[in-house]
């Protein structure tokens, strides 16, 4: 049945349906609504879960690391500086191979102080060993949260479910909320491979000397590679129950397209509309939506883009001194081609600035009219300012 709910509450509903055992939380805009709703479910008995209020986001992650170590299903959520404060504990969660699910609402990092959307917070955590899944809308946020628990528990890695601040988190839209019995069919009770047991004591998080540390890191990498292998199997299971699927990537009218626009998150919805509008004017481009950032589906992306002449990557993030982060990854994936497409990189929408239809149109027209990209990334929608 469909209900009109906001994107944050789509995640909250999914956590309830997933029969999570332990939730920790610390409020931070624009994530607060996720944890706020879950705390109410726990207080009124809708969720039979232990809710742990903590004094910081670092403690929020530490709490679910401890809980997950005992073999229970766990969840927390955060944004921006909260995620940055969690950084140390993200490494502990992944290094311990704990299937924690984190709801992450993309929000810009300061200074200047900003509560609006960009992807800098989650992408700054790309090397922590967490799977990262980016969502376009509320329905995808709900479905991806359920999917994340199943995937995390199969590969024993934590998963970050990422949504856009305000554009998704605070936008109300129709969302199909599944029946509990259907969720139970897809997501069975968690059976941990390793769990602390007072009757069989052992130690976790011990010193790792040089003769074992590299193998531990290699194990995380192999689990990421295994994620690429089984992702479609899990999605087939999801589709069989809920009749929806998203893929690690989505190709939208990419067949025979000379120009393909690469997007993530809610900007994809705007791009879909611009694509339809421009087709009426005789202009044609494809869209490649990237959902899975870690592990990066380089082979699938390469297959989707290899026949294009030009690729325009729209980044809602920036790595200072380098460029857009998704563009860097896409360029890396395309290196295996002897003659790959030319990659253009555009930066837009930082700090919550709108990525309007006009900006999407500008991306297409600039890419169409140039043979080669300018040196570095091109910033769109900014006001002229003095250098430095």
Coordinates of N, CA and C in Angstrom, one line a residue, residues 134-137 140 231-232 235 245-255 260-265 268-269 272 275 286-292 297 300-301 304-305:
X134 N 23.6 4.9 -3.2 CA 23.0 6.2 -3.4 C 21.5 6.1 -4.0
X135 N 20.6 6.9 -3.4 CA 19.2 6.7 -3.7 C 18.6 8.0 -4.4
X136 N 17.7 7.8 -5.3 CA 17.2 8.9 -6.1 C 15.9 9.5 -5.4
X137 N 15.1 8.7 -4.7 CA 13.9 9.2 -4.2 C 13.5 8.4 -2.9
X140 N 13.1 4.5 -3.4 CA 14.4 3.8 -3.5 C 15.1 3.8 -2.1
X231 N 25.5 -9.2 -5.9 CA 24.5 -8.1 -5.9 C 23.3 -8.4 -6.7
X232 N 23.5 -8.9 -7.9 CA 22.3 -9.2 -8.7 C 21.5 -10.4 -8.2
X235 N 19.4 -8.8 -5.6 CA 18.3 -8.0 -6.3 C 17.3 -8.9 -6.9
X245 N 13.4 -3.2 -8.9 CA 14.8 -3.4 -8.9 C 15.4 -2.1 -9.4
X246 N 16.7 -1.9 -9.0 CA 17.4 -0.6 -9.3 C 18.7 -0.9 -10.0
X247 N 19.4 -2.0 -9.7 CA 20.7 -2.2 -10.3 C 21.8 -1.4 -9.7
X248 N 23.0 -1.8 -9.9 CA 24.2 -1.0 -9.4 C 24.3 0.2 -10.3
X249 N 23.9 0.1 -11.5 CA 23.7 1.3 -12.4 C 22.4 1.2 -13.1
X250 N 21.9 2.3 -13.6 CA 20.7 2.3 -14.5 C 21.0 3.0 -15.8
X251 N 20.8 2.3 -16.9 CA 21.0 3.0 -18.2 C 19.6 3.5 -18.7
X252 N 19.6 4.7 -19.0 CA 18.3 5.4 -19.4 C 18.5 5.9 -20.8
X253 N 18.0 5.2 -21.8 CA 18.1 5.5 -23.2 C 19.6 5.7 -23.7
X254 N 20.4 4.9 -23.2 CA 21.9 5.0 -23.5 C 22.2 4.3 -24.9
X255 N 21.3 3.4 -25.3 CA 21.6 2.7 -26.5 C 21.8 3.6 -27.7
X260 N 26.5 10.7 -23.2 CA 25.8 10.1 -22.0 C 26.1 10.9 -20.8
X261 N 25.1 11.3 -20.0 CA 25.2 12.1 -18.8 C 25.2 11.1 -17.6
X262 N 26.3 11.2 -16.8 CA 26.4 10.4 -15.6 C 25.9 11.2 -14.4
X263 N 24.9 10.6 -13.6 CA 24.3 11.3 -12.5 C 24.3 10.3 -11.3
X264 N 24.0 10.9 -10.1 CA 23.6 10.2 -8.9 C 22.5 10.9 -8.2
X265 N 21.8 10.2 -7.3 CA 20.9 10.9 -6.4 C 19.7 11.5 -7.1
X268 N 19.2 12.9 -10.8 CA 18.8 12.0 -11.9 C 17.4 12.3 -12.3
X269 N 16.5 12.6 -11.4 CA 15.1 12.8 -11.7 C 15.0 14.1 -12.6
X272 N 16.1 13.1 -16.1 CA 15.1 12.4 -16.8 C 14.2 13.3 -17.5
X275 N 15.9 15.1 -20.4 CA 16.1 14.2 -21.5 C 14.8 14.1 -22.3
X286 N 21.9 10.1 -23.5 CA 21.6 9.0 -22.6 C 21.9 9.5 -21.2
X287 N 21.4 8.7 -20.2 CA 21.7 9.0 -18.8 C 22.2 7.7 -18.2
X288 N 23.3 7.7 -17.4 CA 23.7 6.6 -16.7 C 23.7 7.0 -15.2
X289 N 22.8 6.4 -14.5 CA 22.7 6.7 -13.0 C 23.5 5.7 -12.3
X290 N 24.4 6.2 -11.4 CA 25.3 5.3 -10.6 C 24.6 5.2 -9.2
X291 N 24.3 4.0 -8.8 CA 23.7 3.8 -7.5 C 24.7 3.3 -6.5
X292 N 25.6 2.4 -7.0 CA 26.6 1.7 -6.1 C 27.9 2.4 -6.3
X297 N 31.3 -0.2 -9.5 CA 31.0 -1.2 -10.5 C 31.6 -0.8 -11.8
X300 N 30.8 -2.7 -15.2 CA 29.4 -2.4 -15.7 C 29.4 -1.0 -16.3
X301 N 30.0 -0.1 -15.7 CA 30.1 1.3 -16.2 C 30.8 1.4 -17.5
X304 N 28.7 0.1 -20.2 CA 27.6 1.1 -20.5 C 28.0 2.3 -21.3
X305 N 29.3 2.7 -21.1 CA 29.8 3.9 -21.7 C 30.7 3.7 -22.9

